[in-house]
PDB file of C-alpha atoms in Angstrom:
ATOM      1  CA  MET A   1      16.874  -1.129 -11.109  1.00 96.00           C
ATOM      2  CA  ILE A   2      13.598  -1.755 -10.300  1.00 98.00           C
ATOM      3  CA  ILE A   3      12.221   0.839  -8.045  1.00 98.00           C
ATOM      4  CA  LEU A   4       8.319  -0.444  -6.228  1.00 98.00           C
ATOM      5  CA  PHE A   5       6.301   1.918  -4.418  1.00 98.00           C
ATOM      6  CA  GLY A   6       2.852   0.717  -2.370  1.00 98.00           C
ATOM      7  CA  SER A   7       1.377   1.560   0.709  1.00 97.00           C
ATOM      8  CA  HIS A   8      -1.969   0.467   2.327  1.00 96.00           C
ATOM      9  CA  LYS A   9      -3.716   3.266   2.038  1.00 95.00           C
ATOM     10  CA  GLY A  10      -4.266   6.054  -0.758  1.00 94.00           C
ATOM     11  CA  GLY A  11      -3.115   8.758  -1.407  1.00 94.00           C
ATOM     12  CA  VAL A  12       0.150   9.451   0.924  1.00 96.00           C
ATOM     13  CA  GLY A  13       2.042  10.917  -2.739  1.00 95.00           C
ATOM     14  CA  LYS A  14       3.264   7.817  -4.988  1.00 97.00           C
ATOM     15  CA  THR A  15       1.826   8.223  -8.043  1.00 96.00           C
ATOM     16  CA  THR A  16       3.597  12.436  -7.428  1.00 96.00           C
ATOM     17  CA  LEU A  17       7.202  10.912  -6.375  1.00 97.00           C
ATOM     18  CA  ILE A  18       6.578   8.247  -8.860  1.00 97.00           C
ATOM     19  CA  ALA A  19       6.328  11.224 -11.562  1.00 97.00           C
ATOM     20  CA  ASN A  20       8.483  13.897  -9.921  1.00 97.00           C
ATOM     21  CA  LEU A  21      11.076  10.924  -9.987  1.00 97.00           C
ATOM     22  CA  ALA A  22      11.115  10.189 -13.444  1.00 97.00           C
ATOM     23  CA  VAL A  23      10.724  13.628 -15.101  1.00 97.00           C
ATOM     24  CA  MET A  24      14.623  14.223 -12.943  1.00 97.00           C
ATOM     25  CA  LEU A  25      15.703  11.522 -14.198  1.00 97.00           C
ATOM     26  CA  GLN A  26      15.046  11.357 -18.265  1.00 96.00           C
ATOM     27  CA  LYS A  27      16.802  15.079 -17.428  1.00 94.00           C
ATOM     28  CA  LYS A  28      19.914  13.439 -16.322  1.00 93.00           C
ATOM     29  CA  THR A  29      19.619  11.134 -19.803  1.00 89.00           C
ATOM     30  CA  ALA A  30      18.757   8.288 -18.487  1.00 91.00           C
ATOM     31  CA  SER A  31      15.991   6.324 -19.699  1.00 95.00           C
ATOM     32  CA  VAL A  32      12.763   5.543 -17.722  1.00 97.00           C
ATOM     33  CA  ALA A  33       9.128   3.872 -18.266  1.00 97.00           C
ATOM     34  CA  ILE A  34       6.370   4.106 -15.540  1.00 97.00           C
ATOM     35  CA  VAL A  35       4.260   0.910 -14.521  1.00 97.00           C
ATOM     36  CA  ARG A  36       0.997   1.974 -14.153  1.00 96.00           C
ATOM     37  CA  ALA A  37      -0.422  -1.075 -11.956  1.00 96.00           C
ATOM     38  CA  ASP A  38      -3.530   1.045 -10.506  1.00 93.00           C
ATOM     39  CA  LYS A  39      -6.948   1.059 -11.806  1.00 90.00           C
ATOM     40  CA  ASN A  40      -7.212   4.709 -10.959  1.00 90.00           C
ATOM     41  CA  GLN A  41      -6.891   7.449 -13.562  1.00 91.00           C
ATOM     42  CA  ASP A  42      -4.206   9.839 -11.876  1.00 93.00           C
ATOM     43  CA  LEU A  43      -0.990   8.903 -14.021  1.00 94.00           C
ATOM     44  CA  GLU A  44      -2.756   8.572 -17.093  1.00 93.00           C
ATOM     45  CA  VAL A  45      -4.141  11.830 -17.179  1.00 94.00           C
ATOM     46  CA  TRP A  46      -1.062  13.439 -16.302  1.00 96.00           C
ATOM     47  CA  THR A  47       0.500  11.929 -19.160  1.00 95.00           C
ATOM     48  CA  ARG A  48      -2.047  14.027 -21.401  1.00 94.00           C
ATOM     49  CA  PHE A  49      -1.754  16.672 -19.647  1.00 95.00           C
ATOM     50  CA  ARG A  50       2.680  16.191 -20.675  1.00 96.00           C
ATOM     51  CA  ALA A  51       1.427  15.197 -24.164  1.00 94.00           C
ATOM     52  CA  GLU A  52       0.334  19.400 -24.618  1.00 94.00           C
ATOM     53  CA  LYS A  53       3.162  20.751 -23.577  1.00 94.00           C
ATOM     54  CA  ASP A  54       6.091  20.888 -25.396  1.00 93.00           C
ATOM     55  CA  VAL A  55       8.316  17.867 -23.339  1.00 95.00           C
ATOM     56  CA  PRO A  56      10.231  14.433 -23.417  1.00 94.00           C
ATOM     57  CA  ASP A  57       6.869  11.451 -22.998  1.00 92.00           C
ATOM     58  CA  ILE A  58       7.352   9.175 -20.726  1.00 95.00           C
ATOM     59  CA  PRO A  59       6.779   5.461 -21.735  1.00 94.00           C
ATOM     60  CA  VAL A  60       4.074   4.687 -18.878  1.00 95.00           C
ATOM     61  CA  MET A  61       2.624   0.800 -18.672  1.00 94.00           C
ATOM     62  CA  THR A  62      -0.672  -0.596 -17.351  1.00 94.00           C
ATOM     63  CA  CYS A  63      -0.606  -3.559 -15.627  1.00 94.00           C
ATOM     64  CA  TYR A  64      -2.861  -5.829 -14.131  1.00 95.00           C
ATOM     65  CA  GLY A  65      -2.941  -9.118 -12.179  1.00 95.00           C
ATOM     66  CA  ASP A  66       0.848 -10.352 -11.569  1.00 96.00           C
ATOM     67  CA  ILE A  67       3.412  -7.886 -13.298  1.00 96.00           C
ATOM     68  CA  SER A  68       6.527  -9.272 -12.583  1.00 97.00           C
ATOM     69  CA  LYS A  69       7.495 -10.431 -16.027  1.00 95.00           C
ATOM     70  CA  ASP A  70       6.174  -7.582 -17.632  1.00 95.00           C
ATOM     71  CA  ILE A  71       9.100  -5.397 -14.937  1.00 97.00           C
ATOM     72  CA  ARG A  72      11.330  -7.622 -16.373  1.00 95.00           C
ATOM     73  CA  LYS A  73      10.675  -7.116 -19.887  1.00 92.00           C
ATOM     74  CA  LEU A  74      10.767  -3.562 -19.120  1.00 93.00           C
ATOM     75  CA  GLU A  75      13.660  -3.512 -17.603  1.00 94.00           C
ATOM     76  CA  THR A  76      15.687  -4.386 -20.332  1.00 92.00           C
ATOM     77  CA  VAL A  77      14.851  -1.484 -22.135  1.00 91.00           C
ATOM     78  CA  THR A  78      15.320   1.150 -19.393  1.00 94.00           C
ATOM     79  CA  ASP A  79      17.759   1.860 -17.034  1.00 96.00           C
ATOM     80  CA  VAL A  80      15.348   2.255 -14.130  1.00 97.00           C
ATOM     81  CA  VAL A  81      11.377   1.375 -13.686  1.00 98.00           C
ATOM     82  CA  PHE A  82       8.734   2.676 -11.471  1.00 98.00           C
ATOM     83  CA  VAL A  83       6.151   0.878 -10.187  1.00 98.00           C
ATOM     84  CA  ASP A  84       3.088   1.873  -9.382  1.00 98.00           C
ATOM     85  CA  THR A  85       0.965   0.417  -7.849  1.00 97.00           C
ATOM     86  CA  ALA A  86      -2.740   0.818  -5.594  1.00 96.00           C
ATOM     87  CA  GLY A  87      -3.519   2.274  -1.369  1.00 96.00           C
ATOM     88  CA  HIS A  88      -4.091  -1.562  -0.397  1.00 96.00           C
ATOM     89  CA  ASP A  89      -2.448  -4.833  -0.657  1.00 96.00           C
ATOM     90  CA  SER A  90      -2.849  -6.399  -4.297  1.00 96.00           C
ATOM     91  CA  MET A  91      -1.513  -9.163  -6.711  1.00 96.00           C
ATOM     92  CA  GLU A  92       0.275  -6.649  -7.865  1.00 97.00           C
ATOM     93  CA  LEU A  93       1.796  -4.769  -5.497  1.00 98.00           C
ATOM     94  CA  ARG A  94       3.364  -8.710  -4.173  1.00 97.00           C
ATOM     95  CA  SER A  95       4.110  -9.565  -7.512  1.00 97.00           C
ATOM     96  CA  ALA A  96       5.954  -6.264  -8.275  1.00 98.00           C
ATOM     97  CA  LEU A  97       7.838  -7.113  -5.157  1.00 98.00           C
ATOM     98  CA  THR A  98       9.298 -10.554  -6.045  1.00 97.00           C
ATOM     99  CA  VAL A  99      11.294  -8.121  -8.680  1.00 98.00           C
ATOM    100  CA  ALA A 100      12.337  -4.980  -7.726  1.00 98.00           C
ATOM    101  CA  ASP A 101      15.347  -3.465  -5.860  1.00 98.00           C
ATOM    102  CA  ILE A 102      13.435  -0.574  -3.811  1.00 98.00           C
ATOM    103  CA  PHE A 103       9.801  -0.951  -1.906  1.00 98.00           C
ATOM    104  CA  LEU A 104       9.223   2.411  -0.846  1.00 98.00           C
ATOM    105  CA  THR A 105       6.049   3.385   1.220  1.00 98.00           C
ATOM    106  CA  PRO A 106       5.584   7.125   1.699  1.00 98.00           C
ATOM    107  CA  VAL A 107       4.406   8.375   4.910  1.00 97.00           C
ATOM    108  CA  LYS A 108       2.950  11.346   6.790  1.00 96.00           C
ATOM    109  CA  PRO A 109       4.268  10.934   9.781  1.00 95.00           C
ATOM    110  CA  SER A 110       2.222  13.156  11.519  1.00 93.00           C
ATOM    111  CA  SER A 111      -0.577  10.645   9.734  1.00 94.00           C
ATOM    112  CA  LEU A 112      -1.622   7.832  12.470  1.00 94.00           C
ATOM    113  CA  LEU A 113      -3.710   7.124  10.283  1.00 95.00           C
ATOM    114  CA  GLU A 114      -0.803   6.731   7.549  1.00 95.00           C
ATOM    115  CA  ILE A 115       2.047   5.286  10.593  1.00 96.00           C
ATOM    116  CA  ALA A 116      -1.333   2.689  11.578  1.00 95.00           C
ATOM    117  CA  THR A 117      -0.824   0.668   8.106  1.00 95.00           C
ATOM    118  CA  LEU A 118       3.206   0.376   8.229  1.00 96.00           C
ATOM    119  CA  ASP A 119       2.693  -2.824  10.260  1.00 96.00           C
ATOM    120  CA  GLY A 120       1.166  -4.843   7.964  1.00 95.00           C
ATOM    121  CA  LEU A 121       2.884  -3.700   4.395  1.00 97.00           C
ATOM    122  CA  SER A 122       5.696  -4.866   6.442  1.00 97.00           C
ATOM    123  CA  SER A 123       5.133  -8.512   7.454  1.00 96.00           C
ATOM    124  CA  ILE A 124       3.687  -8.593   3.099  1.00 97.00           C
ATOM    125  CA  VAL A 125       7.372  -7.222   1.835  1.00 98.00           C
ATOM    126  CA  ARG A 126       9.754  -9.323   4.422  1.00 97.00           C
ATOM    127  CA  GLU A 127       7.704 -11.838   3.607  1.00 96.00           C
ATOM    128  CA  ALA A 128       8.849 -10.991  -0.034  1.00 97.00           C
ATOM    129  CA  GLN A 129      12.160 -11.080   0.758  1.00 97.00           C
ATOM    130  CA  LYS A 130      12.209 -15.077   1.033  1.00 96.00           C
ATOM    131  CA  LYS A 131      10.773 -15.273  -2.570  1.00 95.00           C
ATOM    132  CA  ASN A 132      13.041 -11.418  -4.264  1.00 97.00           C
ATOM    133  CA  SER A 133      16.304 -11.496  -0.796  1.00 96.00           C
ATOM    134  CA  SER A 134      17.771  -8.975  -3.725  1.00 96.00           C
ATOM    135  CA  VAL A 135      14.223  -6.144  -2.310  1.00 97.00           C
ATOM    136  CA  GLN A 136      15.083  -3.104  -0.155  1.00 98.00           C
ATOM    137  CA  GLY A 137      12.217  -2.276   1.340  1.00 98.00           C
ATOM    138  CA  PHE A 138      12.386   1.838   3.274  1.00 98.00           C
ATOM    139  CA  THR A 139      10.276   4.084   4.888  1.00 98.00           C
ATOM    140  CA  LEU A 140       9.497   7.356   3.111  1.00 98.00           C
ATOM    141  CA  PHE A 141       8.709  10.096   4.323  1.00 97.00           C
ATOM    142  CA  ASN A 142       6.707  12.142   2.677  1.00 96.00           C
ATOM    143  CA  ARG A 143       5.123  16.093   2.714  1.00 95.00           C
ATOM    144  CA  CYS A 144       6.672  16.890   5.784  1.00 94.00           C
ATOM    145  CA  PRO A 145       6.184  20.050   7.031  1.00 90.00           C
ATOM    146  CA  THR A 146       8.861  22.229   6.662  1.00 84.00           C
ATOM    147  CA  SER A 147       8.778  23.310  10.528  1.00 77.00           C
ATOM    148  CA  SER A 148      12.010  22.995  11.969  1.00 71.00           C
ATOM    149  CA  PHE A 149       9.324  22.634  15.446  1.00 75.00           C
ATOM    150  CA  ASN A 150       7.706  19.634  14.267  1.00 79.00           C
ATOM    151  CA  THR A 151       8.712  16.169  16.278  1.00 89.00           C
ATOM    152  CA  ASP A 152       6.397  13.733  15.261  1.00 92.00           C
ATOM    153  CA  ALA A 153       9.474  13.195  11.684  1.00 92.00           C
ATOM    154  CA  GLN A 154      12.541  12.484  14.113  1.00 92.00           C
ATOM    155  CA  ASP A 155      10.155  10.720  16.170  1.00 93.00           C
ATOM    156  CA  LEU A 156       8.457   8.470  14.225  1.00 95.00           C
ATOM    157  CA  ALA A 157      11.865   7.477  12.934  1.00 95.00           C
ATOM    158  CA  GLU A 158      13.386   6.535  16.105  1.00 95.00           C
ATOM    159  CA  TYR A 159       9.822   3.864  16.623  1.00 95.00           C
ATOM    160  CA  LEU A 160      10.577   3.311  13.446  1.00 95.00           C
ATOM    161  CA  LYS A 161      14.598   1.845  13.967  1.00 94.00           C
ATOM    162  CA  THR A 162      13.346   0.163  17.387  1.00 94.00           C
ATOM    163  CA  ASN A 163      11.083  -1.620  15.582  1.00 94.00           C
ATOM    164  CA  PRO A 164      13.774  -3.914  13.078  1.00 93.00           C
ATOM    165  CA  GLU A 165      10.852  -5.807  11.705  1.00 94.00           C
ATOM    166  CA  MET A 166       9.239  -2.139  10.225  1.00 96.00           C
ATOM    167  CA  LEU A 167      10.993  -0.937   6.981  1.00 97.00           C
ATOM    168  CA  PRO A 168      13.620   1.219   7.447  1.00 97.00           C
ATOM    169  CA  PRO A 169      13.301   5.357   7.302  1.00 97.00           C
ATOM    170  CA  LEU A 170      14.817   7.390   4.830  1.00 97.00           C
ATOM    171  CA  ARG A 171      17.501   9.953   5.501  1.00 95.00           C
ATOM    172  CA  SER A 172      15.610  12.213   2.627  1.00 95.00           C
ATOM    173  CA  CYS A 173      12.627  13.195   3.953  1.00 94.00           C
ATOM    174  CA  VAL A 174      10.383  15.140   1.076  1.00 96.00           C
ATOM    175  CA  SER A 175       8.189  18.274   2.269  1.00 95.00           C
ATOM    176  CA  ASP A 176       5.499  19.215   1.689  1.00 94.00           C
ATOM    177  CA  LEU A 177       6.464  21.539  -1.756  1.00 94.00           C
ATOM    178  CA  ARG A 178       4.309  23.927  -3.916  1.00 93.00           C
ATOM    179  CA  PRO A 179       5.923  22.822  -6.542  1.00 94.00           C
ATOM    180  CA  TYR A 180       5.103  18.616  -6.579  1.00 95.00           C
ATOM    181  CA  GLU A 181       1.944  19.161  -6.560  1.00 91.00           C
ATOM    182  CA  LYS A 182       1.596  22.176  -9.040  1.00 92.00           C
ATOM    183  CA  ALA A 183       3.962  20.310 -11.170  1.00 95.00           C
ATOM    184  CA  ILE A 184       2.241  17.565 -11.752  1.00 95.00           C
ATOM    185  CA  ASN A 185      -0.918  19.491 -12.846  1.00 94.00           C
ATOM    186  CA  GLN A 186       0.519  20.681 -15.290  1.00 94.00           C
ATOM    187  CA  GLY A 187       1.907  17.609 -16.630  1.00 96.00           C
ATOM    188  CA  LEU A 188       5.141  18.096 -15.632  1.00 97.00           C
ATOM    189  CA  GLY A 189       7.816  17.215 -13.147  1.00 97.00           C
ATOM    190  CA  VAL A 190       9.616  19.380 -10.665  1.00 96.00           C
ATOM    191  CA  HIS A 191      13.015  19.950 -12.527  1.00 96.00           C
ATOM    192  CA  GLU A 192      10.592  21.107 -15.583  1.00 96.00           C
ATOM    193  CA  VAL A 193       8.730  24.578 -13.544  1.00 93.00           C
ATOM    194  CA  ARG A 194      10.046  27.396 -11.956  1.00 89.00           C
ATOM    195  CA  ALA A 195       8.040  28.353  -8.635  1.00 85.00           C
ATOM    196  CA  LYS A 196       9.203  29.693  -5.694  1.00 86.00           C
ATOM    197  CA  ASN A 197      10.758  26.490  -3.464  1.00 87.00           C
ATOM    198  CA  ALA A 198      11.410  24.503  -7.028  1.00 92.00           C
ATOM    199  CA  SER A 199      14.492  24.254  -6.323  1.00 94.00           C
ATOM    200  CA  LYS A 200      13.755  22.916  -3.004  1.00 94.00           C
ATOM    201  CA  ALA A 201      11.864  20.693  -4.678  1.00 96.00           C
ATOM    202  CA  LYS A 202      14.443  19.072  -7.405  1.00 96.00           C
ATOM    203  CA  GLY A 203      17.450  19.278  -3.688  1.00 96.00           C
ATOM    204  CA  GLN A 204      15.184  16.774  -2.402  1.00 96.00           C
ATOM    205  CA  LEU A 205      14.454  14.306  -4.946  1.00 97.00           C
ATOM    206  CA  GLU A 206      18.424  14.573  -6.046  1.00 97.00           C
ATOM    207  CA  LEU A 207      18.847  13.986  -2.561  1.00 97.00           C
ATOM    208  CA  LEU A 208      16.376  10.947  -2.048  1.00 98.00           C
ATOM    209  CA  PHE A 209      17.398   9.148  -5.566  1.00 97.00           C
ATOM    210  CA  THR A 210      20.916   9.696  -5.082  1.00 97.00           C
ATOM    211  CA  GLU A 211      19.987   7.366  -1.216  1.00 98.00           C
ATOM    212  CA  ILE A 212      18.502   4.809  -3.531  1.00 97.00           C
ATOM    213  CA  GLN A 213      21.447   4.481  -5.304  1.00 96.00           C
ATOM    214  CA  THR A 214      24.172   4.684  -2.469  1.00 96.00           C
ATOM    215  CA  LYS A 215      21.756   1.353  -0.985  1.00 96.00           C
ATOM    216  CA  LEU A 216      22.285  -1.007  -4.321  1.00 94.00           C
ATOM    217  CA  ASP A 217      26.267  -0.256  -3.642  1.00 87.00           C
TER     218      ASP A 217
ATOM    219  CA  MET B   1      24.136  12.590  -9.119  1.00 64.00           C
ATOM    220  CA  ASP B   2      26.423   9.960 -10.790  1.00 67.00           C
ATOM    221  CA  LEU B   3      23.553   8.018 -13.124  1.00 63.00           C
ATOM    222  CA  SER B   4      26.735   5.561 -14.670  1.00 67.00           C
ATOM    223  CA  LYS B   5      25.822   3.927 -10.949  1.00 62.00           C
ATOM    224  CA  ILE B   6      22.255   2.907 -11.927  1.00 65.00           C
ATOM    225  CA  LYS B   7      22.890  -0.782 -11.422  1.00 55.00           C
ATOM    226  CA  LYS B   8      21.035  -3.614 -14.209  1.00 56.00           C
ATOM    227  CA  HIS B   9      19.033  -6.213 -11.895  1.00 55.00           C
ATOM    228  CA  ASN B  10      20.426  -9.197 -11.543  1.00 56.00           C
ATOM    229  CA  ASN B  11      18.406 -11.860 -13.295  1.00 52.00           C
ATOM    230  CA  SER B  12      20.099 -15.224 -10.510  1.00 53.00           C
ATOM    231  CA  THR B  13      18.091 -13.019  -7.515  1.00 51.00           C
ATOM    232  CA  ALA B  14      17.239 -15.526  -5.964  1.00 53.00           C
ATOM    233  CA  THR B  15      13.196 -16.146  -6.450  1.00 52.00           C
ATOM    234  CA  THR B  16      12.890 -19.977  -5.077  1.00 57.00           C
ATOM    235  CA  GLU B  17       9.604 -21.963  -5.423  1.00 73.00           C
ATOM    236  CA  SER B  18       7.663 -20.604  -8.349  1.00 82.00           C
ATOM    237  CA  LYS B  19       4.454 -22.212  -6.396  1.00 85.00           C
ATOM    238  CA  SER B  20       5.391 -20.266  -3.507  1.00 90.00           C
ATOM    239  CA  VAL B  21       5.887 -16.855  -4.701  1.00 93.00           C
ATOM    240  CA  ALA B  22       2.317 -17.940  -6.888  1.00 93.00           C
ATOM    241  CA  GLU B  23       0.465 -18.884  -3.523  1.00 92.00           C
ATOM    242  CA  PHE B  24       1.861 -15.286  -1.825  1.00 93.00           C
ATOM    243  CA  ILE B  25       0.891 -12.786  -4.981  1.00 93.00           C
ATOM    244  CA  VAL B  26      -2.553 -14.804  -5.100  1.00 93.00           C
ATOM    245  CA  LYS B  27      -3.108 -13.735  -1.815  1.00 91.00           C
ATOM    246  CA  GLY B  28      -2.851  -9.715  -2.675  1.00 91.00           C
ATOM    247  CA  ASP B  29      -5.905 -10.115  -3.775  1.00 89.00           C
ATOM    248  CA  ALA B  30      -7.417 -12.127  -0.714  1.00 86.00           C
ATOM    249  CA  ARG B  31     -10.841 -10.690   0.787  1.00 78.00           C
ATOM    250  CA  PRO B  32     -11.616 -11.250   3.947  1.00 71.00           C
ATOM    251  CA  ASN B  33     -12.762 -14.490   4.558  1.00 71.00           C
ATOM    252  CA  GLN B  34     -16.526 -13.971   6.720  1.00 68.00           C
ATOM    253  CA  LYS B  35     -18.052 -17.309   6.571  1.00 73.00           C
ATOM    254  CA  GLN B  36     -17.627 -19.751   9.054  1.00 79.00           C
ATOM    255  CA  LYS B  37     -17.540 -23.278   9.316  1.00 84.00           C
ATOM    256  CA  SER B  38     -21.207 -24.256  10.033  1.00 87.00           C
ATOM    257  CA  THR B  39     -22.283 -27.815  11.032  1.00 91.00           C
ATOM    258  CA  MET B  40     -25.661 -28.966  12.020  1.00 92.00           C
ATOM    259  CA  VAL B  41     -27.769 -29.321  14.846  1.00 90.00           C
ATOM    260  CA  GLY B  42     -30.642 -30.551  16.379  1.00 90.00           C
ATOM    261  CA  PHE B  43     -33.054 -29.349  18.213  1.00 86.00           C
ATOM    262  CA  ARG B  44     -36.453 -29.937  20.589  1.00 91.00           C
ATOM    263  CA  PHE B  45     -38.274 -27.146  21.209  1.00 90.00           C
ATOM    264  CA  ASP B  46     -41.355 -26.505  23.268  1.00 92.00           C
ATOM    265  CA  GLU B  47     -44.688 -26.148  21.552  1.00 94.00           C
ATOM    266  CA  ASN B  48     -44.409 -22.335  23.044  1.00 92.00           C
ATOM    267  CA  THR B  49     -40.590 -21.503  22.631  1.00 93.00           C
ATOM    268  CA  LEU B  50     -41.001 -22.316  18.422  1.00 94.00           C
ATOM    269  CA  ASN B  51     -44.449 -20.225  18.621  1.00 96.00           C
ATOM    270  CA  GLY B  52     -42.243 -17.442  19.440  1.00 96.00           C
ATOM    271  CA  LEU B  53     -39.386 -17.989  17.237  1.00 96.00           C
ATOM    272  CA  ASN B  54     -41.902 -18.471  14.692  1.00 96.00           C
ATOM    273  CA  LYS B  55     -43.889 -14.727  15.675  1.00 97.00           C
ATOM    274  CA  LEU B  56     -40.149 -13.415  15.550  1.00 96.00           C
ATOM    275  CA  THR B  57     -39.360 -14.744  11.626  1.00 96.00           C
ATOM    276  CA  THR B  58     -42.868 -12.981  10.509  1.00 96.00           C
ATOM    277  CA  GLU B  59     -42.734 -10.122  12.534  1.00 96.00           C
ATOM    278  CA  THR B  60     -38.596  -9.490  10.974  1.00 94.00           C
ATOM    279  CA  GLY B  61     -38.977 -11.383   8.147  1.00 95.00           C
ATOM    280  CA  LYS B  62     -35.475 -13.404   9.168  1.00 93.00           C
ATOM    281  CA  THR B  63     -34.936 -16.984   9.135  1.00 94.00           C
ATOM    282  CA  ARG B  64     -34.855 -18.842  12.840  1.00 94.00           C
ATOM    283  CA  ILE B  65     -31.189 -19.158  12.836  1.00 93.00           C
ATOM    284  CA  THR B  66     -31.003 -15.026  12.248  1.00 93.00           C
ATOM    285  CA  ILE B  67     -32.978 -14.800  15.756  1.00 95.00           C
ATOM    286  CA  ILE B  68     -31.779 -17.180  17.232  1.00 95.00           C
ATOM    287  CA  ARG B  69     -28.528 -16.028  16.399  1.00 93.00           C
ATOM    288  CA  ALA B  70     -29.845 -12.961  17.095  1.00 95.00           C
ATOM    289  CA  SER B  71     -31.469 -14.394  20.468  1.00 95.00           C
ATOM    290  CA  LEU B  72     -27.843 -14.987  22.108  1.00 95.00           C
ATOM    291  CA  LEU B  73     -26.003 -12.139  21.094  1.00 95.00           C
ATOM    292  CA  ALA B  74     -28.820 -10.158  23.092  1.00 95.00           C
ATOM    293  CA  PHE B  75     -28.460 -13.189  26.233  1.00 95.00           C
ATOM    294  CA  GLU B  76     -24.866 -12.047  25.941  1.00 95.00           C
ATOM    295  CA  SER B  77     -24.696  -8.958  26.861  1.00 95.00           C
ATOM    296  CA  LEU B  78     -26.911  -9.450  29.771  1.00 94.00           C
ATOM    297  CA  SER B  79     -25.322  -9.051  33.617  1.00 95.00           C
ATOM    298  CA  ASP B  80     -25.160 -11.662  35.239  1.00 94.00           C
ATOM    299  CA  SER B  81     -27.983 -11.098  37.227  1.00 94.00           C
ATOM    300  CA  GLU B  82     -30.312 -10.702  34.759  1.00 93.00           C
ATOM    301  CA  LYS B  83     -28.829 -13.797  33.275  1.00 93.00           C
ATOM    302  CA  ALA B  84     -29.964 -15.673  35.736  1.00 93.00           C
ATOM    303  CA  ARG B  85     -33.391 -14.470  35.941  1.00 93.00           C
ATOM    304  CA  PHE B  86     -34.033 -14.997  32.344  1.00 92.00           C
ATOM    305  CA  LEU B  87     -32.747 -19.170  33.131  1.00 93.00           C
ATOM    306  CA  ILE B  88     -35.350 -18.991  35.974  1.00 92.00           C
ATOM    307  CA  GLN B  89     -37.406 -18.070  33.940  1.00 88.00           C
ATOM    308  CA  VAL B  90     -37.559 -20.775  31.118  1.00 87.00           C
ATOM    309  CA  MET B  91     -35.965 -23.597  33.429  1.00 85.00           C
ATOM    310  CA  THR B  92     -39.440 -22.972  36.021  1.00 76.00           C
TER     311      THR B  92
END
């Protein structure tokens, strides 16, 4: 299974989600690998922090350009390959789209700057679907406020559903919970830390992955 | 969570024509092309206009074509009555 994360804006939470999901699956005894196709150092730093802890390694492979063959090779030896791309259009994003099963773009429902990027990104995914008919693209609401009074996510979901060209929203949402970042700061995932709200964060990731699996059934 | 549901990728995925796939991928690194096609044109300027143009190029350190393009932008920003005033001035 190849799960690709991409966006047309940096800082939306791609790397944090990938690292946390990879740790979760590894703890469930699945074999996982991460393809780092972004020049920023985040995953490298996270791996370095991780090496200092008494936790299993998660293989991170750095690739640039047309990365489709590298992803395919990794897929032959792992259950799940996560692909982390830069926060803009790139060869890496497009080549990964030609082999991915699932494409996710995280977006904060209250950020108009992030929402404004969805149109262009959706067009690229729709074009990619003509080359790779099995890739499914979704918008993942990320860093959602925990307050139930906030209706931004509801409003954005309605907007996306009424525009069939846009990537539809997943039902699962990821909240703006401190444990996600706290875990990453230590080279870990939320499934490896003890913190307030950690169990809520774990539950959200498990629901997210279960929903992804149902999309592939 | 049932991990047995994790599916291996189906290699028979419809990846059509490798050429169109390659074109699609390469477009990802394309930068917006801001250079427009240009065409060679010839003008005759009277001496005063040419002197004025040369004076401005010396003052600004810009090329004559840059001054003309900037002048065009400035002209476009004028109101209709101001445009008429300048047109009358150069026609007489």
